[in-house]
Coordinates of C-alpha atoms in Angstrom, one line a residue:
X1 CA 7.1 8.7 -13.3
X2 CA 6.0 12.2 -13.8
X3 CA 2.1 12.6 -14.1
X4 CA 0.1 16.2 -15.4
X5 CA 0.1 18.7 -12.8
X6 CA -2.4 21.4 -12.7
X7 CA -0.5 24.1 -11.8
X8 CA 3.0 25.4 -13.4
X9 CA 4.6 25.3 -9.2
X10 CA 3.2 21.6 -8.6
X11 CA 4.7 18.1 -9.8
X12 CA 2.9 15.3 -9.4
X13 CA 5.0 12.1 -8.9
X14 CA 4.2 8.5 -9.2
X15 CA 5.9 5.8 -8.7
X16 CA 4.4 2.1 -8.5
X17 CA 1.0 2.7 -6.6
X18 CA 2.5 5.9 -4.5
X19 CA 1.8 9.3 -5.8
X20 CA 3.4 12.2 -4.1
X21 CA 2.6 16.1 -4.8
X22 CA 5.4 19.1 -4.8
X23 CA 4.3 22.4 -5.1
X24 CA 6.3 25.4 -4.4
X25 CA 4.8 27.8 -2.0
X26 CA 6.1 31.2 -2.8
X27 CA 4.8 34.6 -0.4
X28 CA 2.4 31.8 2.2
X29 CA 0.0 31.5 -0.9
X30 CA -0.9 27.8 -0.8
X31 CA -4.4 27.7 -2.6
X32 CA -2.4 26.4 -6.0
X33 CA -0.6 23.3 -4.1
X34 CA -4.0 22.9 -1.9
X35 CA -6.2 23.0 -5.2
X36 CA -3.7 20.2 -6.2
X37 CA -3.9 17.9 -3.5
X38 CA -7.7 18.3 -3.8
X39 CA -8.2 17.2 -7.1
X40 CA -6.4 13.9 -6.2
X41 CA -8.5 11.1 -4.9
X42 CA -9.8 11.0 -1.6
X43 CA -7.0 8.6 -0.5
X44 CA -3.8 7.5 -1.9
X45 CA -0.9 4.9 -1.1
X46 CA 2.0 6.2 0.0
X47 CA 5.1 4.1 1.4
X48 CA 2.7 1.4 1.3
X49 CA 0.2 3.4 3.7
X50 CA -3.4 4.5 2.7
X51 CA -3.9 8.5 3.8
X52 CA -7.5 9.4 3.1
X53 CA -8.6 13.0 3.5
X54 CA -10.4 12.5 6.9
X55 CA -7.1 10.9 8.5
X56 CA -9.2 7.7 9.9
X57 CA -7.3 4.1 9.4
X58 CA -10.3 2.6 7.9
X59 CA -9.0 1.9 4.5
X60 CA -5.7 0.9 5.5
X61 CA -6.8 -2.0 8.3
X62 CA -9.6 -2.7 5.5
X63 CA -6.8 -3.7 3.4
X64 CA -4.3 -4.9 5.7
X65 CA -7.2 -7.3 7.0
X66 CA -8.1 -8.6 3.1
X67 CA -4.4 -9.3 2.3
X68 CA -4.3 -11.1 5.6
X69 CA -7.3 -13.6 4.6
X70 CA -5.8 -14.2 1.6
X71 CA -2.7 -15.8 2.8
X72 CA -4.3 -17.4 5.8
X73 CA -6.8 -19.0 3.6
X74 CA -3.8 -20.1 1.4
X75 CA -2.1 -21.7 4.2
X76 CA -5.1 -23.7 5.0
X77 CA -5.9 -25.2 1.6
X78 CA -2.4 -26.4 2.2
X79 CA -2.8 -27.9 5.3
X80 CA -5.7 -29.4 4.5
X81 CA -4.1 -30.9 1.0
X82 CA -2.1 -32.4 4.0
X83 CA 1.3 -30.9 3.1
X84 CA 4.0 -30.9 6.0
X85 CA 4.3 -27.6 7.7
X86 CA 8.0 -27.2 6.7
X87 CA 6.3 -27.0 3.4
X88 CA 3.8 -24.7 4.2
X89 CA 6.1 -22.5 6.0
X90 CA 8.6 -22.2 3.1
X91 CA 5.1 -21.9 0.4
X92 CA 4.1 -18.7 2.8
X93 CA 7.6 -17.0 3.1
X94 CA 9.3 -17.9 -0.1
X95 CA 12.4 -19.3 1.9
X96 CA 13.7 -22.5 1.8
X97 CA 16.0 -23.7 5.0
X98 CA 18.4 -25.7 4.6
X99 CA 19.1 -28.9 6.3
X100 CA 21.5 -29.1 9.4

């Protein structure tokens, strides 16, 4: 998907939650494609990756940690519900093993 750029040389693409800025640099005159990049938020996903603006990890473990809780606290209301951890195993992966 295609979003608004603000500038005729820049194209703004977006696809699921990665956005991803072209801008054609013509004579080493970047302020258009910089002016772009800067009137995007002050991070963005990309490949699944949060880049913020001051290159620090802090937004990307934040959220790798929080996804993480999530499926470990999932995993334990189902051992505590007492289920088998065959069952748990194939709940968490979505994978179902077959029997030998």
């Amino acid at each position: 998907m295609t979003a608004s750029a603000s500038h005729k040389d820049n194209t703004i693409l977006k696809f699921a939650d990665d956005t991803t800025v072209i801008g054609l640099i013509s004579g080493g005159d970047e302020t258009a494609y910089r002016r772009e990049v800067a009137s995007l938020v002050k991070c963005f996903k990309l490949l699944g990756v949060h880049i913020c603006d001051d290159l620090t990890w802090t937004l990307n473990i934040t959220q790798l940690v929080k996804k993480a809780h999530q499926r470990l606290y999932f995993l334990m209301r189902l051992r505590k519900s007492g289920m088998s951890q065959r069952t748990q195993r194939t709940s968490y992966t979505g994978r179902h093993r077959r029997a030998s």
